[in-house]
mmCIF file with all atom_site columns, C-alpha atoms and ligand atoms in Angstrom:
data_model
loop_
_atom_site.group_PDB
_atom_site.id
_atom_site.type_symbol
_atom_site.label_atom_id
_atom_site.label_alt_id
_atom_site.label_comp_id
_atom_site.label_asym_id
_atom_site.label_entity_id
_atom_site.label_seq_id
_atom_site.pdbx_PDB_ins_code
_atom_site.Cartn_x
_atom_site.Cartn_y
_atom_site.Cartn_z
_atom_site.occupancy
_atom_site.B_iso_or_equiv
_atom_site.pdbx_formal_charge
_atom_site.auth_seq_id
_atom_site.auth_comp_id
_atom_site.auth_asym_id
_atom_site.auth_atom_id
_atom_site.pdbx_PDB_model_num
ATOM   1   C CA  . UNK D 1 1   ? 92.222  63.433  95.826  1.00 51.00 ? 19  UNK D CA  1
ATOM   2   C CA  . UNK D 1 2   ? 94.351  65.128  93.193  1.00 52.00 ? 20  UNK D CA  1
ATOM   3   C CA  . UNK D 1 3   ? 91.230  65.807  91.134  1.00 50.00 ? 21  UNK D CA  1
ATOM   4   C CA  . UNK D 1 4   ? 89.511  67.267  94.197  1.00 51.00 ? 22  UNK D CA  1
ATOM   5   C CA  . UNK D 1 5   ? 92.457  69.611  94.824  1.00 53.00 ? 23  UNK D CA  1
ATOM   6   C CA  . UNK D 1 6   ? 92.459  70.610  91.178  1.00 50.00 ? 24  UNK D CA  1
ATOM   7   C CA  . UNK D 1 7   ? 88.735  71.428  91.219  1.00 48.00 ? 25  UNK D CA  1
ATOM   8   C CA  . UNK D 1 8   ? 88.993  73.384  94.482  1.00 46.00 ? 26  UNK D CA  1
ATOM   9   C CA  . UNK D 1 9   ? 91.996  75.335  93.151  1.00 50.00 ? 27  UNK D CA  1
ATOM   10  C CA  . UNK D 1 10  ? 90.185  76.098  89.918  1.00 52.00 ? 28  UNK D CA  1
ATOM   11  C CA  . UNK D 1 11  ? 87.034  77.217  91.743  1.00 52.00 ? 29  UNK D CA  1
ATOM   12  C CA  . UNK D 1 12  ? 89.122  79.504  93.978  1.00 50.00 ? 30  UNK D CA  1
ATOM   13  C CA  . UNK D 1 13  ? 90.837  81.017  90.967  1.00 54.00 ? 31  UNK D CA  1
ATOM   14  C CA  . UNK D 1 14  ? 87.537  81.609  89.135  1.00 50.00 ? 32  UNK D CA  1
ATOM   15  C CA  . UNK D 1 15  ? 86.058  83.201  92.254  1.00 49.00 ? 33  UNK D CA  1
ATOM   16  C CA  . UNK D 1 16  ? 89.039  85.462  92.798  1.00 51.00 ? 34  UNK D CA  1
ATOM   17  C CA  . UNK D 1 17  ? 89.275  86.547  89.165  1.00 47.00 ? 35  UNK D CA  1
ATOM   18  C CA  . UNK D 1 18  ? 85.670  86.740  88.041  1.00 49.00 ? 36  UNK D CA  1
ATOM   19  C CA  . UNK D 1 19  ? 83.203  86.502  90.906  1.00 51.00 ? 37  UNK D CA  1
ATOM   20  C CA  . UNK D 1 20  ? 84.831  88.939  93.282  1.00 59.00 ? 38  UNK D CA  1
ATOM   21  C CA  . UNK D 1 21  ? 82.282  91.353  94.777  1.00 59.00 ? 39  UNK D CA  1
ATOM   22  C CA  . UNK D 1 22  ? 81.945  94.410  92.532  1.00 78.00 ? 40  UNK D CA  1
ATOM   23  C CA  . UNK D 1 23  ? 82.364  96.658  95.560  1.00 95.00 ? 41  UNK D CA  1
ATOM   24  C CA  . UNK D 1 24  ? 85.775  98.298  95.492  1.00 98.00 ? 42  UNK D CA  1
ATOM   25  C CA  . UNK D 1 25  ? 87.954  98.362  98.559  1.00 98.00 ? 43  UNK D CA  1
ATOM   26  C CA  . UNK D 1 26  ? 88.857  101.696 100.126 1.00 98.00 ? 44  UNK D CA  1
ATOM   27  C CA  . UNK D 1 27  ? 92.349  101.444 98.659  1.00 98.00 ? 45  UNK D CA  1
ATOM   28  C CA  . UNK D 1 28  ? 91.052  100.567 95.172  1.00 98.00 ? 46  UNK D CA  1
ATOM   29  C CA  . UNK D 1 29  ? 89.017  103.769 95.334  1.00 98.00 ? 47  UNK D CA  1
ATOM   30  C CA  . UNK D 1 30  ? 92.146  105.715 96.269  1.00 98.00 ? 48  UNK D CA  1
ATOM   31  C CA  . UNK D 1 31  ? 94.096  104.021 93.439  1.00 98.00 ? 49  UNK D CA  1
ATOM   32  C CA  . UNK D 1 32  ? 91.305  105.006 91.008  1.00 98.00 ? 50  UNK D CA  1
ATOM   33  C CA  . UNK D 1 33  ? 91.186  108.597 92.278  1.00 98.00 ? 51  UNK D CA  1
ATOM   34  C CA  . UNK D 1 34  ? 87.657  108.264 93.677  1.00 98.00 ? 52  UNK D CA  1
ATOM   35  C CA  . UNK D 1 35  ? 88.816  109.070 97.199  1.00 98.00 ? 53  UNK D CA  1
ATOM   36  C CA  . UNK D 1 36  ? 91.446  111.787 97.611  1.00 98.00 ? 54  UNK D CA  1
ATOM   37  C CA  . UNK D 1 37  ? 94.855  110.973 99.049  1.00 98.00 ? 55  UNK D CA  1
ATOM   38  C CA  . UNK D 1 38  ? 98.332  112.449 98.800  1.00 98.00 ? 56  UNK D CA  1
ATOM   39  C CA  . UNK D 1 39  ? 99.637  110.061 96.160  1.00 98.00 ? 57  UNK D CA  1
ATOM   40  C CA  . UNK D 1 40  ? 103.401 110.005 95.897  1.00 98.00 ? 58  UNK D CA  1
ATOM   41  C CA  . UNK D 1 41  ? 103.824 107.122 93.453  1.00 98.00 ? 59  UNK D CA  1
ATOM   42  C CA  . UNK D 1 42  ? 101.624 105.296 90.974  1.00 98.00 ? 60  UNK D CA  1
ATOM   43  C CA  . UNK D 1 43  ? 102.370 102.638 88.374  1.00 98.00 ? 61  UNK D CA  1
ATOM   44  C CA  . UNK D 1 44  ? 100.445 99.805  86.701  1.00 98.00 ? 62  UNK D CA  1
ATOM   45  C CA  . UNK D 1 45  ? 100.771 97.528  89.722  1.00 98.00 ? 63  UNK D CA  1
ATOM   46  C CA  . UNK D 1 46  ? 100.683 99.676  92.840  1.00 98.00 ? 64  UNK D CA  1
ATOM   47  C CA  . UNK D 1 47  ? 100.344 103.111 94.286  1.00 98.00 ? 65  UNK D CA  1
ATOM   48  C CA  . UNK D 1 48  ? 101.753 104.795 97.370  1.00 98.00 ? 66  UNK D CA  1
ATOM   49  C CA  . UNK D 1 49  ? 100.125 107.548 99.377  1.00 99.00 ? 67  UNK D CA  1
ATOM   50  C CA  . UNK D 1 50  ? 100.478 109.204 102.763 1.00 98.00 ? 68  UNK D CA  1
ATOM   51  C CA  . UNK D 1 51  ? 98.594  107.588 105.624 1.00 99.00 ? 69  UNK D CA  1
ATOM   52  C CA  . UNK D 1 52  ? 95.622  109.646 106.807 1.00 98.00 ? 70  UNK D CA  1
ATOM   53  C CA  . UNK D 1 53  ? 96.676  109.089 110.427 1.00 98.00 ? 71  UNK D CA  1
ATOM   54  C CA  . UNK D 1 54  ? 100.489 109.135 110.368 1.00 98.00 ? 72  UNK D CA  1
ATOM   55  C CA  . UNK D 1 55  ? 102.309 107.272 113.135 1.00 98.00 ? 73  UNK D CA  1
ATOM   56  C CA  . UNK D 1 56  ? 105.668 108.835 112.266 1.00 98.00 ? 74  UNK D CA  1
ATOM   57  C CA  . UNK D 1 57  ? 106.837 111.995 110.435 1.00 98.00 ? 75  UNK D CA  1
ATOM   58  C CA  . UNK D 1 58  ? 106.864 109.856 107.279 1.00 98.00 ? 76  UNK D CA  1
ATOM   59  C CA  . UNK D 1 59  ? 104.097 107.260 107.015 1.00 98.00 ? 77  UNK D CA  1
ATOM   60  C CA  . UNK D 1 60  ? 103.352 106.005 103.518 1.00 99.00 ? 78  UNK D CA  1
ATOM   61  C CA  . UNK D 1 61  ? 101.189 103.078 102.436 1.00 99.00 ? 79  UNK D CA  1
ATOM   62  C CA  . UNK D 1 62  ? 102.248 101.027 99.418  1.00 99.00 ? 80  UNK D CA  1
ATOM   63  C CA  . UNK D 1 63  ? 99.201  99.273  97.987  1.00 98.00 ? 81  UNK D CA  1
ATOM   64  C CA  . UNK D 1 64  ? 98.895  96.810  95.113  1.00 98.00 ? 82  UNK D CA  1
ATOM   65  C CA  . UNK D 1 65  ? 96.272  97.558  92.489  1.00 98.00 ? 83  UNK D CA  1
ATOM   66  C CA  . UNK D 1 66  ? 95.162  93.935  92.821  1.00 98.00 ? 84  UNK D CA  1
ATOM   67  C CA  . UNK D 1 67  ? 92.943  93.705  95.909  1.00 98.00 ? 85  UNK D CA  1
ATOM   68  C CA  . UNK D 1 68  ? 94.685  90.831  97.675  1.00 98.00 ? 86  UNK D CA  1
ATOM   69  C CA  . UNK D 1 69  ? 92.984  91.092  101.092 1.00 98.00 ? 87  UNK D CA  1
ATOM   70  C CA  . UNK D 1 70  ? 96.075  90.388  103.190 1.00 98.00 ? 88  UNK D CA  1
ATOM   71  C CA  . UNK D 1 71  ? 99.562  88.862  102.937 1.00 98.00 ? 89  UNK D CA  1
ATOM   72  C CA  . UNK D 1 72  ? 98.207  85.539  104.216 1.00 98.00 ? 90  UNK D CA  1
ATOM   73  C CA  . UNK D 1 73  ? 96.082  85.291  101.088 1.00 98.00 ? 91  UNK D CA  1
ATOM   74  C CA  . UNK D 1 74  ? 98.806  86.063  98.589  1.00 98.00 ? 92  UNK D CA  1
ATOM   75  C CA  . UNK D 1 75  ? 99.907  83.028  96.598  1.00 98.00 ? 93  UNK D CA  1
ATOM   76  C CA  . UNK D 1 76  ? 102.667 81.957  94.232  1.00 98.00 ? 94  UNK D CA  1
ATOM   77  C CA  . UNK D 1 77  ? 101.056 83.924  91.429  1.00 98.00 ? 95  UNK D CA  1
ATOM   78  C CA  . UNK D 1 78  ? 101.666 87.117  93.481  1.00 98.00 ? 96  UNK D CA  1
ATOM   79  C CA  . UNK D 1 79  ? 105.408 86.554  93.867  1.00 98.00 ? 97  UNK D CA  1
ATOM   80  C CA  . UNK D 1 80  ? 106.467 89.202  91.346  1.00 98.00 ? 98  UNK D CA  1
ATOM   81  C CA  . UNK D 1 81  ? 103.911 91.653  92.705  1.00 98.00 ? 99  UNK D CA  1
ATOM   82  C CA  . UNK D 1 82  ? 105.188 91.217  96.282  1.00 98.00 ? 100 UNK D CA  1
ATOM   83  C CA  . UNK D 1 83  ? 108.753 91.856  95.134  1.00 98.00 ? 101 UNK D CA  1
ATOM   84  C CA  . UNK D 1 84  ? 107.585 94.941  93.278  1.00 98.00 ? 102 UNK D CA  1
ATOM   85  C CA  . UNK D 1 85  ? 105.870 96.281  96.415  1.00 98.00 ? 103 UNK D CA  1
ATOM   86  C CA  . UNK D 1 86  ? 109.008 95.838  98.518  1.00 98.00 ? 104 UNK D CA  1
ATOM   87  C CA  . UNK D 1 87  ? 111.282 97.422  95.930  1.00 98.00 ? 105 UNK D CA  1
ATOM   88  C CA  . UNK D 1 88  ? 108.834 100.309 95.491  1.00 98.00 ? 106 UNK D CA  1
ATOM   89  C CA  . UNK D 1 89  ? 108.707 100.863 99.252  1.00 98.00 ? 107 UNK D CA  1
ATOM   90  C CA  . UNK D 1 90  ? 112.500 100.949 99.398  1.00 98.00 ? 108 UNK D CA  1
ATOM   91  C CA  . UNK D 1 91  ? 112.764 103.320 96.422  1.00 98.00 ? 109 UNK D CA  1
ATOM   92  C CA  . UNK D 1 92  ? 110.267 105.675 98.081  1.00 98.00 ? 110 UNK D CA  1
ATOM   93  C CA  . UNK D 1 93  ? 112.206 105.512 101.358 1.00 98.00 ? 111 UNK D CA  1
ATOM   94  C CA  . UNK D 1 94  ? 115.315 106.515 99.415  1.00 98.00 ? 112 UNK D CA  1
ATOM   95  C CA  . UNK D 1 95  ? 113.479 109.318 97.571  1.00 98.00 ? 113 UNK D CA  1
ATOM   96  C CA  . UNK D 1 96  ? 112.146 110.680 100.863 1.00 98.00 ? 114 UNK D CA  1
ATOM   97  C CA  . UNK D 1 97  ? 115.645 110.782 102.330 1.00 98.00 ? 115 UNK D CA  1
ATOM   98  C CA  . UNK D 1 98  ? 115.201 107.929 104.802 1.00 98.00 ? 116 UNK D CA  1
ATOM   99  C CA  . UNK D 1 99  ? 117.941 105.612 103.575 1.00 98.00 ? 117 UNK D CA  1
ATOM   100 C CA  . UNK D 1 100 ? 120.624 106.876 105.978 1.00 98.00 ? 118 UNK D CA  1
ATOM   101 C CA  . UNK D 1 101 ? 118.540 107.575 109.071 1.00 98.00 ? 119 UNK D CA  1
ATOM   102 C CA  . UNK D 1 102 ? 116.629 104.328 108.606 1.00 98.00 ? 120 UNK D CA  1
ATOM   103 C CA  . UNK D 1 103 ? 113.015 103.293 108.291 1.00 98.00 ? 121 UNK D CA  1
ATOM   104 C CA  . UNK D 1 104 ? 110.660 100.406 108.920 1.00 98.00 ? 122 UNK D CA  1
ATOM   105 C CA  . UNK D 1 105 ? 108.371 98.540  106.586 1.00 98.00 ? 123 UNK D CA  1
ATOM   106 C CA  . UNK D 1 106 ? 105.522 96.594  108.147 1.00 98.00 ? 124 UNK D CA  1
ATOM   107 C CA  . UNK D 1 107 ? 102.561 94.512  107.049 1.00 98.00 ? 125 UNK D CA  1
ATOM   108 C CA  . UNK D 1 108 ? 99.699  93.938  109.473 1.00 98.00 ? 126 UNK D CA  1
ATOM   109 C CA  . UNK D 1 109 ? 97.795  90.692  109.014 1.00 98.00 ? 127 UNK D CA  1
ATOM   110 C CA  . UNK D 1 110 ? 94.503  89.887  110.755 1.00 98.00 ? 128 UNK D CA  1
ATOM   111 C CA  . UNK D 1 111 ? 93.148  91.022  114.127 1.00 98.00 ? 129 UNK D CA  1
ATOM   112 C CA  . UNK D 1 112 ? 96.248  90.329  116.239 1.00 98.00 ? 130 UNK D CA  1
ATOM   113 C CA  . UNK D 1 113 ? 98.416  91.922  113.564 1.00 98.00 ? 131 UNK D CA  1
ATOM   114 C CA  . UNK D 1 114 ? 96.425  95.145  113.792 1.00 98.00 ? 132 UNK D CA  1
ATOM   115 C CA  . UNK D 1 115 ? 94.995  95.005  110.266 1.00 98.00 ? 133 UNK D CA  1
ATOM   116 C CA  . UNK D 1 116 ? 92.088  97.416  109.802 1.00 98.00 ? 134 UNK D CA  1
ATOM   117 C CA  . UNK D 1 117 ? 91.816  97.717  106.002 1.00 98.00 ? 135 UNK D CA  1
ATOM   118 C CA  . UNK D 1 118 ? 91.356  94.372  104.202 1.00 98.00 ? 136 UNK D CA  1
ATOM   119 C CA  . UNK D 1 119 ? 93.441  95.258  101.159 1.00 98.00 ? 137 UNK D CA  1
ATOM   120 C CA  . UNK D 1 120 ? 97.110  94.291  101.385 1.00 98.00 ? 138 UNK D CA  1
ATOM   121 C CA  . UNK D 1 121 ? 99.419  97.229  102.062 1.00 98.00 ? 139 UNK D CA  1
ATOM   122 C CA  . UNK D 1 122 ? 102.933 97.900  103.255 1.00 99.00 ? 140 UNK D CA  1
ATOM   123 C CA  . UNK D 1 123 ? 103.485 100.595 105.863 1.00 98.00 ? 141 UNK D CA  1
ATOM   124 C CA  . UNK D 1 124 ? 106.642 102.656 105.354 1.00 99.00 ? 142 UNK D CA  1
ATOM   125 C CA  . UNK D 1 125 ? 107.523 104.520 108.551 1.00 98.00 ? 143 UNK D CA  1
ATOM   126 C CA  . UNK D 1 126 ? 110.425 106.835 109.229 1.00 98.00 ? 144 UNK D CA  1
ATOM   127 C CA  . UNK D 1 127 ? 111.625 110.222 110.391 1.00 98.00 ? 145 UNK D CA  1
ATOM   128 C CA  . UNK D 1 128 ? 111.908 109.345 114.086 1.00 98.00 ? 146 UNK D CA  1
ATOM   129 C CA  . UNK D 1 129 ? 113.426 106.639 116.286 1.00 98.00 ? 147 UNK D CA  1
ATOM   130 C CA  . UNK D 1 130 ? 111.005 103.703 116.146 1.00 98.00 ? 148 UNK D CA  1
ATOM   131 C CA  . UNK D 1 131 ? 110.600 101.432 119.144 1.00 97.00 ? 149 UNK D CA  1
ATOM   132 C CA  . UNK D 1 132 ? 111.286 97.703  119.235 1.00 97.00 ? 150 UNK D CA  1
ATOM   133 C CA  . UNK D 1 133 ? 109.500 95.513  120.150 1.00 95.00 ? 151 UNK D CA  1
ATOM   134 C CA  . UNK D 1 134 ? 106.428 97.174  118.676 1.00 92.00 ? 152 UNK D CA  1
ATOM   135 C CA  . UNK D 1 135 ? 103.385 97.565  120.939 1.00 86.00 ? 153 UNK D CA  1
HETATM 136 P P1  . 5GP P 2 .   ? 96.214  98.577  108.792 1.00 52.47 ? 29  5GP P P1  1
HETATM 137 O O1  . 5GP P 2 .   ? 95.726  98.960  110.155 1.00 52.47 ? 29  5GP P O1  1
HETATM 138 O O2  . 5GP P 2 .   ? 95.141  97.829  108.026 1.00 52.47 ? 29  5GP P O2  1
HETATM 139 O O3  . 5GP P 2 .   ? 97.538  97.899  108.749 1.00 52.47 ? 29  5GP P O3  1
HETATM 140 O O4  . 5GP P 2 .   ? 96.474  99.948  108.044 1.00 52.47 ? 29  5GP P O4  1
HETATM 141 C C1  . 5GP P 2 .   ? 95.466  100.711 107.471 1.00 52.47 ? 29  5GP P C1  1
HETATM 142 C C2  . 5GP P 2 .   ? 95.989  102.119 107.389 1.00 52.47 ? 29  5GP P C2  1
HETATM 143 O O5  . 5GP P 2 .   ? 95.180  102.825 106.484 1.00 52.47 ? 29  5GP P O5  1
HETATM 144 C C3  . 5GP P 2 .   ? 95.954  102.852 108.717 1.00 52.47 ? 29  5GP P C3  1
HETATM 145 O O6  . 5GP P 2 .   ? 97.260  103.280 109.064 1.00 52.47 ? 29  5GP P O6  1
HETATM 146 C C4  . 5GP P 2 .   ? 95.006  104.024 108.445 1.00 52.47 ? 29  5GP P C4  1
HETATM 147 O O7  . 5GP P 2 .   ? 95.392  105.215 109.090 1.00 52.47 ? 29  5GP P O7  1
HETATM 148 C C5  . 5GP P 2 .   ? 95.075  104.136 106.936 1.00 52.47 ? 29  5GP P C5  1
HETATM 149 N N1  . 5GP P 2 .   ? 93.862  104.670 106.342 1.00 52.47 ? 29  5GP P N1  1
HETATM 150 C C6  . 5GP P 2 .   ? 92.576  104.302 106.633 1.00 52.47 ? 29  5GP P C6  1
HETATM 151 N N2  . 5GP P 2 .   ? 91.714  104.988 105.881 1.00 52.47 ? 29  5GP P N2  1
HETATM 152 C C7  . 5GP P 2 .   ? 92.458  105.814 105.092 1.00 52.47 ? 29  5GP P C7  1
HETATM 153 C C8  . 5GP P 2 .   ? 92.112  106.778 104.094 1.00 52.47 ? 29  5GP P C8  1
HETATM 154 O O8  . 5GP P 2 .   ? 90.947  107.014 103.758 1.00 52.47 ? 29  5GP P O8  1
HETATM 155 N N3  . 5GP P 2 .   ? 93.139  107.446 103.503 1.00 52.47 ? 29  5GP P N3  1
HETATM 156 C C9  . 5GP P 2 .   ? 94.443  107.203 103.825 1.00 52.47 ? 29  5GP P C9  1
HETATM 157 N N4  . 5GP P 2 .   ? 95.375  107.928 103.183 1.00 52.47 ? 29  5GP P N4  1
HETATM 158 N N5  . 5GP P 2 .   ? 94.805  106.305 104.762 1.00 52.47 ? 29  5GP P N5  1
HETATM 159 C C10 . 5GP P 2 .   ? 93.823  105.607 105.383 1.00 52.47 ? 29  5GP P C10 1
#
């Protein structure tokens, strides 16, 4: 049983690292500059750009370079990356003057979560009073 788990884990890792489809996700293309976007931050691990269809005066997406499809599929190996995304989102909120008025960060996962782009991203929303509960 342990051997089985080991083999399955190894196969998953090989698939994710080496046999991933060569087709880039929409957000990889934005990260690589192949699709234009208003980029407001870029580093070796993530980039942030304005949402094409903003739901608030400030609506920024923070996207890891690594194409993890959704938060549900992140694993222990992504722990540092996830922390980096959250800290980057907060730093951007501060830079855009949202720290005092407040803001929301959200991650949509799967159909009921409202996910439409299968490449993990954090929404940073601010600049107006946001409703709770969300629709
Ligand atoms: P989701 O619905 O998956 O949580 O969020 C995907 C977000 O990506 C949506 O808010 C949508 O407006 C945004 N989006 C989709 N296509 C593009 C694009 O080509 N450029 C930019 N900047 N945002 C996009």
